[in-house]
Amino acid sequence: MTERYGAHNYHPLPVVISHGEGAWVTDVEGKRYLDCLAGYSALNFGHGNPRLLQRAHAQLDRLTLTSRAFFNDTLGPFAQALCELTGHDAILPMNTGAEAVETALKVSRKWGYRVKGVPEDQANIVVMEGNFHGRTTTIVSFSDDKDARDEYGPYTPGFRTVRYGDADALRAAVDDFTVAVLLEPIQGEGGVVIPPEGYLREVRSICDELGVLMVADEIQSGLARTGRTFAVDHEDVRPDVFVLGKALGGGIYPVSAITAPTRILEVITPGTHGSTFGGNPLAAAIGHEVVTMLQEGEFQARATHLGGVLEEGLRPLVGNGLDAVRVRGLWAGLDVSPGGPTGRQLCERLMERGILAKDTHGSTIRLAPPLVVAESEIALLVGAVADALDA
Ligand SMILES: *Cc1c(COP(=O)(O)O)cnc(C)c1O
């Protein structure tokens, strides 16, 4: 029915899911699958996480929406907790990831004009080859994915693209009118692409040296997926702006935000940016519970441990059906060897074996099970991948 009545903007695997619990989903025929996409990491805490559900239910019964025309009693505590988690001192809440990215772009430009002194309409922002930051007209303007970008022009100007992982190229691209560098610390849609060791630290020092904001889109990489709260933590780097989404809503509700120091976020004044639903009481309650869970550190530890198990299991497949495996925490990108199945075919075979995963860019698949998955289920996943490559 979705295919009959919905626009075909996705090409789903032929499974109709009707129930989810933890790392598992069940289809309408009662067949169970291990969910190794986890809503592109929106479901880091699993389907129907009891703690998040309880918090959401309680808030649903109390207050759901006020608009930002009035204060509500959940946004402040959520904002404070998120500031503690990020080490920043202000947040701007939105709903979807793309909106948070847009917010970061707007804040960067305004900061450039008001603080850095860039002449009107001259600001530029450096972005990365292979980026994925969402689907708005401005964001697709600086995408290099033809499917995402073609026939959506005229495009928003003011962006320049450099090679991901190449600090020299970044330095060369920055000029007096550059206000920000926008990057994913690990490129998720790109296929879990991990930049060379030390790159994030170099980006940080280039930004410091040249007076440019470092904006880290951690919508997919953040919130415990990589074994640390944020992927930048692996290099002990603090960006000027964090862009968060996906798991911030616990897989229940769209919750996104940017966080930054006040000296940056204070460029936003009443009326200059906003959202009807951004920071609503239900979103703030769920987001606050997510942050509280992250402060306890259990999910980061699980991602590190289970990621090690996953990597150990996948490593022997390199040269045996896979060309490469990239793992950081419980997050893996697998490149299928030429002559093997396409990414899509491999996902179809995995589905027959009770595993749901998603291909990206032809011959790559991404594995990102919920962080509540059991160690024995990682073995199940690895076995199914080996078997499906063999088939
Ligand atoms: C998913 C994603 C987005 C966009 O989030 P939406 O909620 O789909 O708008 C932006 N950046 C990254 C890195 C993402 O993975």
Coordinates of C-alpha atoms and ligand atoms in Angstrom, one line a residue:
M1 CA 0.0 0.0 0.0
T2 CA 2.9 2.3 0.7
E3 CA 4.1 1.7 -2.8
R4 CA 0.6 2.3 -4.3
Y5 CA -0.2 5.5 -2.4
G6 CA 3.2 6.9 -1.4
A7 CA 5.9 8.6 -3.5
H8 CA 8.7 6.2 -4.4
N9 CA 11.5 8.2 -2.6
Y10 CA 12.8 5.0 -1.0
H11 CA 13.4 1.5 -2.3
P12 CA 12.7 -0.6 0.9
L13 CA 13.5 -4.3 1.3
P14 CA 10.3 -6.3 0.9
V15 CA 9.5 -6.7 4.6
V16 CA 6.5 -5.2 6.4
I17 CA 7.4 -4.6 10.1
S18 CA 4.7 -4.5 12.7
H19 CA 6.4 -4.8 16.0
G20 CA 9.8 -4.0 17.6
E21 CA 11.5 -4.8 20.8
G22 CA 15.1 -4.2 21.7
A23 CA 17.3 -5.2 18.8
W24 CA 14.5 -7.2 17.1
V25 CA 11.6 -6.5 14.9
T26 CA 8.7 -8.8 13.8
D27 CA 7.0 -8.6 10.4
V28 CA 3.3 -9.0 9.7
E29 CA 3.7 -12.7 9.2
G30 CA 5.4 -13.2 12.5
K31 CA 9.0 -13.6 11.2
R32 CA 11.7 -12.0 13.4
Y33 CA 14.7 -10.0 12.2
L34 CA 17.7 -8.6 13.9
D35 CA 17.5 -4.9 13.1
C36 CA 21.1 -4.0 12.0
L37 CA 20.2 -0.6 10.7
A38 CA 18.5 0.7 13.8
G39 CA 16.8 3.6 12.0
Y40 CA 20.2 4.9 10.8
S41 CA 21.3 5.0 14.4
A42 CA 18.1 6.7 15.7
L43 CA 17.4 3.5 17.6
N44 CA 20.7 3.3 19.5
F45 CA 18.8 2.4 22.6
G46 CA 16.6 -0.2 20.9
H47 CA 13.0 -0.5 19.9
G48 CA 10.6 0.3 22.7
N49 CA 13.3 1.1 25.3
P50 CA 11.3 0.9 28.5
R51 CA 12.9 3.8 30.2
L52 CA 12.4 6.1 27.2
L53 CA 8.8 4.9 26.7
Q54 CA 7.9 5.5 30.3
R55 CA 9.2 9.0 30.2
A56 CA 7.4 9.7 26.9
H57 CA 4.1 8.2 28.2
A58 CA 4.3 10.3 31.4
Q59 CA 5.0 13.5 29.4
L60 CA 2.2 12.7 26.8
D61 CA -0.3 12.7 29.7
R62 CA 1.0 15.9 31.1
L63 CA 1.9 18.4 28.4
T64 CA 3.0 18.0 24.7
L65 CA 3.2 21.4 23.0
T66 CA 3.4 25.0 24.1
S67 CA 5.2 26.6 21.2
R68 CA 8.2 28.8 22.1
A69 CA 5.9 31.8 22.6
F70 CA 5.7 30.6 26.2
F71 CA 8.2 28.8 28.5
N72 CA 7.6 25.2 29.3
D73 CA 9.1 23.3 32.3
T74 CA 10.9 20.5 30.5
L75 CA 13.0 22.4 27.9
G76 CA 15.3 24.2 30.4
P77 CA 16.3 21.0 32.3
F78 CA 16.9 19.2 28.9
A79 CA 19.0 22.1 27.7
Q80 CA 21.1 22.1 30.9
A81 CA 21.7 18.4 30.7
L82 CA 22.7 18.5 27.0
C83 CA 25.1 21.3 27.8
E84 CA 26.7 19.2 30.5
L85 CA 27.0 16.3 28.0
T86 CA 28.6 18.4 25.2
G87 CA 30.7 20.8 27.3
H88 CA 28.9 23.7 25.5
D89 CA 26.8 26.2 27.3
A90 CA 23.8 26.8 25.0
I91 CA 21.5 24.8 22.8
L92 CA 19.1 25.6 20.0
P93 CA 16.5 22.8 19.7
M94 CA 14.9 21.7 16.4
N95 CA 13.2 18.6 15.2
T96 CA 14.9 16.8 12.3
G97 CA 18.6 16.4 11.5
A98 CA 18.4 18.5 8.4
E99 CA 16.8 21.4 10.4
A100 CA 19.7 21.2 12.9
V101 CA 22.2 21.4 10.1
E102 CA 20.4 24.4 8.6
T103 CA 20.5 26.0 12.0
A104 CA 24.2 25.4 12.2
L105 CA 24.7 27.0 8.8
K106 CA 22.6 30.0 9.7
V107 CA 24.4 30.5 13.0
S108 CA 27.8 30.2 11.3
R109 CA 26.9 32.8 8.7
K110 CA 25.5 35.2 11.3
W111 CA 28.5 34.7 13.5
G112 CA 30.7 35.4 10.4
Y113 CA 29.0 38.7 9.7
R114 CA 28.6 39.9 13.3
V115 CA 31.7 38.6 15.0
K116 CA 34.3 37.8 12.4
G117 CA 33.4 40.8 10.3
V118 CA 32.9 39.1 6.9
P119 CA 31.3 41.6 4.4
E120 CA 27.6 41.1 3.7
D121 CA 26.7 38.1 1.6
Q122 CA 30.3 37.0 1.2
A123 CA 30.5 34.2 3.7
N124 CA 31.6 30.7 2.6
I125 CA 31.5 27.4 4.3
V126 CA 33.8 24.5 3.6
V127 CA 32.2 21.1 3.3
M128 CA 33.5 17.6 2.5
E129 CA 33.4 15.3 -0.5
G130 CA 31.1 12.4 0.1
N131 CA 29.1 14.3 2.8
F132 CA 25.6 13.6 3.8
H133 CA 23.8 16.3 5.9
G134 CA 20.2 15.9 4.9
R135 CA 17.7 16.8 2.2
T136 CA 16.8 20.5 2.2
T137 CA 17.4 22.6 -0.9
T138 CA 20.4 24.3 0.7
I139 CA 21.9 21.0 2.0
V140 CA 21.6 19.2 -1.3
S141 CA 23.2 22.2 -3.0
F142 CA 26.6 21.1 -1.5
S143 CA 26.0 17.3 -1.9
D144 CA 28.1 15.5 -4.5
D145 CA 25.6 12.6 -4.6
K146 CA 23.9 13.0 -8.0
D147 CA 20.7 11.3 -6.9
A148 CA 20.4 13.7 -3.9
R149 CA 21.2 16.8 -5.9
D150 CA 20.3 16.7 -9.6
E151 CA 17.3 18.7 -10.8
Y152 CA 16.8 20.5 -7.5
G153 CA 18.6 23.7 -8.6
P154 CA 19.0 26.6 -8.6
Y155 CA 21.4 25.8 -5.7
T156 CA 22.3 27.8 -2.7
P157 CA 25.8 29.4 -3.2
G158 CA 28.4 29.9 -0.5
F159 CA 29.9 26.4 -0.2
R160 CA 33.2 24.9 -1.3
T161 CA 34.0 21.2 -1.2
V162 CA 37.4 19.6 -0.2
R163 CA 38.6 16.0 0.0
Y164 CA 37.5 14.3 3.2
G165 CA 40.5 13.5 5.4
D166 CA 42.9 15.9 3.6
A167 CA 43.9 18.6 6.1
D168 CA 46.1 20.4 3.5
A169 CA 43.2 20.7 1.1
L170 CA 41.1 22.1 3.9
R171 CA 43.8 24.7 4.9
A172 CA 44.1 25.7 1.2
A173 CA 40.3 26.2 0.9
V174 CA 39.9 28.5 3.9
D175 CA 40.0 32.2 3.1
D176 CA 39.2 35.4 5.0
F177 CA 35.5 35.0 4.3
T178 CA 35.3 31.4 5.5
V179 CA 33.0 31.2 8.5
A180 CA 32.8 27.4 9.1
V181 CA 34.0 24.0 8.3
L182 CA 31.1 21.5 8.3
L183 CA 32.0 17.8 8.6
E184 CA 30.9 14.4 9.8
P185 CA 33.6 13.0 12.1
I186 CA 32.8 9.7 10.5
Q187 CA 30.8 9.7 7.2
G188 CA 27.8 7.5 7.8
E189 CA 25.9 7.5 4.5
G190 CA 29.3 7.6 2.8
G191 CA 29.8 4.0 4.1
V192 CA 31.2 4.5 7.6
V193 CA 34.3 6.3 6.3
I194 CA 36.7 7.0 9.1
P195 CA 39.2 9.8 8.4
P196 CA 43.0 9.3 9.0
E197 CA 44.1 9.3 12.6
G198 CA 44.8 12.9 13.7
Y199 CA 42.6 14.5 11.1
L200 CA 40.0 15.8 13.5
R201 CA 42.7 17.4 15.6
E202 CA 44.2 19.0 12.5
V203 CA 40.8 20.4 11.5
R204 CA 40.5 21.8 15.0
S205 CA 43.8 23.5 14.9
I206 CA 43.2 24.9 11.4
C207 CA 39.9 26.3 12.6
D208 CA 41.6 27.8 15.6
E209 CA 44.4 29.3 13.7
L210 CA 42.3 30.8 10.9
G211 CA 39.3 31.9 13.0
V212 CA 36.7 29.6 11.5
L213 CA 34.0 27.6 13.3
M214 CA 34.4 23.8 13.4
V215 CA 30.9 22.4 13.0
A216 CA 30.6 18.6 13.7
D217 CA 27.6 16.9 12.4
E218 CA 27.2 14.0 14.9
I219 CA 23.7 13.2 14.0
Q220 CA 24.6 9.6 13.1
S221 CA 28.0 9.2 14.6
G222 CA 27.2 10.7 18.0
L223 CA 25.4 9.5 21.2
A224 CA 27.4 6.4 21.9
R225 CA 27.4 4.7 18.5
T226 CA 31.2 4.7 18.2
G227 CA 31.9 3.7 21.8
R228 CA 32.3 7.3 22.9
T229 CA 29.6 9.9 23.5
F230 CA 30.7 11.7 20.4
A231 CA 32.9 10.4 17.5
V232 CA 35.2 13.5 18.0
D233 CA 36.0 12.2 21.5
H234 CA 38.2 9.6 19.9
E235 CA 40.6 12.4 19.2
D236 CA 39.8 14.5 22.2
V237 CA 38.5 17.3 20.0
R238 CA 35.7 19.7 21.0
P239 CA 34.0 21.4 17.9
D240 CA 32.5 24.8 18.2
V241 CA 29.2 23.5 17.2
F242 CA 27.7 20.0 17.7
V243 CA 24.8 19.1 15.4
L244 CA 22.7 16.3 17.0
G245 CA 19.6 14.4 16.0
K246 CA 18.5 10.8 15.3
A247 CA 19.2 9.0 18.6
L248 CA 18.5 12.2 20.6
G249 CA 14.8 11.4 20.1
G250 CA 15.3 7.8 21.3
G251 CA 13.7 6.4 18.1
I252 CA 10.4 7.6 19.5
Y253 CA 10.2 11.2 18.2
P254 CA 12.2 13.6 16.1
V255 CA 14.4 15.6 18.3
S256 CA 17.4 17.6 17.1
A257 CA 19.6 20.4 18.4
I258 CA 22.8 22.3 17.9
T259 CA 24.9 23.1 20.9
A260 CA 27.6 25.8 21.1
P261 CA 29.3 28.2 23.5
T262 CA 27.2 31.3 24.2
R263 CA 29.7 33.6 22.5
I264 CA 28.6 31.9 19.3
L265 CA 24.9 31.1 19.9
E266 CA 24.2 34.6 21.2
V267 CA 24.1 35.9 17.6
I268 CA 20.6 34.4 17.4
T269 CA 18.1 36.9 18.8
P270 CA 14.3 36.7 19.1
G271 CA 12.7 36.4 15.7
T272 CA 15.8 35.5 13.8
H273 CA 15.3 31.7 13.8
G274 CA 12.8 29.3 15.2
S275 CA 10.5 26.3 14.8
T276 CA 6.9 25.6 16.0
F277 CA 7.8 22.2 17.4
G278 CA 11.4 22.7 18.3
G279 CA 12.0 22.3 22.0
N280 CA 8.5 21.1 22.7
P281 CA 7.8 19.5 26.1
L282 CA 7.5 16.0 24.7
A283 CA 10.7 16.3 22.7
A284 CA 12.6 17.8 25.6
A285 CA 11.4 15.1 28.0
I286 CA 12.5 12.3 25.7
G287 CA 15.8 14.1 24.9
H288 CA 16.5 14.6 28.5
E289 CA 16.1 10.9 29.3
V290 CA 18.4 10.1 26.4
V291 CA 21.0 12.5 27.8
T292 CA 20.7 11.0 31.3
M293 CA 21.2 7.5 29.9
L294 CA 24.3 8.7 28.0
Q295 CA 25.7 10.3 31.2
E296 CA 25.7 6.9 32.8
G297 CA 28.2 5.5 30.2
E298 CA 26.7 2.1 29.8
F299 CA 25.8 2.4 26.1
Q300 CA 29.3 3.7 25.2
A301 CA 30.9 0.8 27.0
R302 CA 28.5 -1.7 25.2
A303 CA 29.3 -0.1 21.8
T304 CA 33.1 -0.5 22.5
H305 CA 32.8 -4.1 23.7
L306 CA 30.3 -5.3 21.1
G307 CA 32.1 -3.4 18.3
G308 CA 35.3 -5.3 19.2
V309 CA 33.4 -8.6 18.9
L310 CA 31.9 -7.5 15.6
E311 CA 35.3 -6.4 14.2
E312 CA 36.9 -9.7 15.2
G313 CA 34.1 -11.6 13.5
L314 CA 34.2 -9.6 10.3
R315 CA 38.0 -9.3 9.9
P316 CA 38.4 -12.8 8.4
L317 CA 35.9 -12.0 5.7
V318 CA 38.3 -9.5 4.2
G319 CA 39.7 -11.3 1.2
N320 CA 36.8 -13.8 1.5
G321 CA 34.0 -11.8 -0.1
L322 CA 34.8 -8.4 1.3
D323 CA 37.4 -5.9 0.1
A324 CA 37.4 -3.8 3.3
V325 CA 35.8 -3.6 6.7
R326 CA 35.7 -0.3 8.7
V327 CA 34.6 -0.5 12.3
R328 CA 34.3 2.2 15.0
G329 CA 32.3 1.1 18.0
L330 CA 29.3 -0.8 17.0
W331 CA 29.2 0.7 13.5
A332 CA 30.7 -1.0 10.5
G333 CA 31.0 -0.4 6.8
L334 CA 31.6 -3.4 4.6
D335 CA 32.8 -3.1 1.0
V336 CA 31.8 -6.2 -1.0
S337 CA 34.5 -7.5 -3.4
P338 CA 33.9 -7.0 -7.2
G339 CA 32.3 -10.1 -8.6
G340 CA 30.3 -10.6 -5.4
P341 CA 26.7 -9.6 -4.8
T342 CA 25.7 -5.9 -5.0
G343 CA 25.1 -4.2 -1.6
R344 CA 21.4 -4.6 -2.3
Q345 CA 21.6 -8.3 -3.1
L346 CA 23.7 -8.9 0.0
C347 CA 21.0 -7.1 2.1
E348 CA 18.3 -9.3 0.4
R349 CA 20.3 -12.4 1.3
L350 CA 20.7 -11.2 4.9
M351 CA 17.0 -10.6 5.1
E352 CA 16.4 -14.2 4.1
R353 CA 18.7 -15.1 7.0
G354 CA 16.8 -12.9 9.5
I355 CA 19.0 -9.8 9.4
L356 CA 18.0 -6.3 8.3
A357 CA 20.7 -4.1 6.9
K358 CA 21.0 -1.3 4.3
D359 CA 23.3 -0.9 1.4
T360 CA 24.8 2.5 0.5
H361 CA 26.7 3.5 -2.7
G362 CA 26.3 0.3 -4.6
S363 CA 28.7 -2.3 -3.1
T364 CA 28.8 -1.1 0.5
I365 CA 26.6 -2.1 3.4
R366 CA 26.4 -0.6 6.8
L367 CA 25.8 -2.5 10.1
A368 CA 24.6 -0.5 13.1
P369 CA 22.6 -2.7 15.4
P370 CA 20.9 -1.1 18.5
L371 CA 23.4 -0.9 21.3
V372 CA 21.2 -3.2 23.4
V373 CA 22.0 -6.1 21.2
A374 CA 23.4 -9.2 22.9
E375 CA 26.9 -10.5 22.3
S376 CA 25.5 -13.8 21.0
E377 CA 23.4 -11.9 18.5
I378 CA 26.6 -10.3 17.1
A379 CA 27.8 -13.9 16.4
L380 CA 24.5 -14.5 14.6
L381 CA 25.0 -11.4 12.5
V382 CA 28.6 -12.3 11.6
G383 CA 27.6 -15.9 10.7
A384 CA 24.8 -14.6 8.5
V385 CA 27.1 -12.1 6.6
A386 CA 29.6 -14.9 6.0
D387 CA 26.9 -17.3 4.8
A388 CA 25.2 -14.6 2.6
L389 CA 28.6 -13.7 0.9
D390 CA 29.1 -17.4 0.2
A391 CA 25.7 -18.1 -1.2
Ligands
LIG1 C1 20.4 11.5 8.9 C2 21.5 12.5 8.9 C3 21.1 13.9 8.7 C4 19.7 14.3 8.4 O1 18.8 14.0 9.4 P1 17.2 13.9 9.1 O2 16.6 13.7 10.5 O3 17.0 12.8 8.2 O4 16.8 15.2 8.5 C5 22.1 14.8 8.7 N1 23.4 14.5 8.9 C6 23.8 13.2 9.1 C7 25.2 12.9 9.3 C8 22.8 12.2 9.1 O5 23.2 10.9 9.2

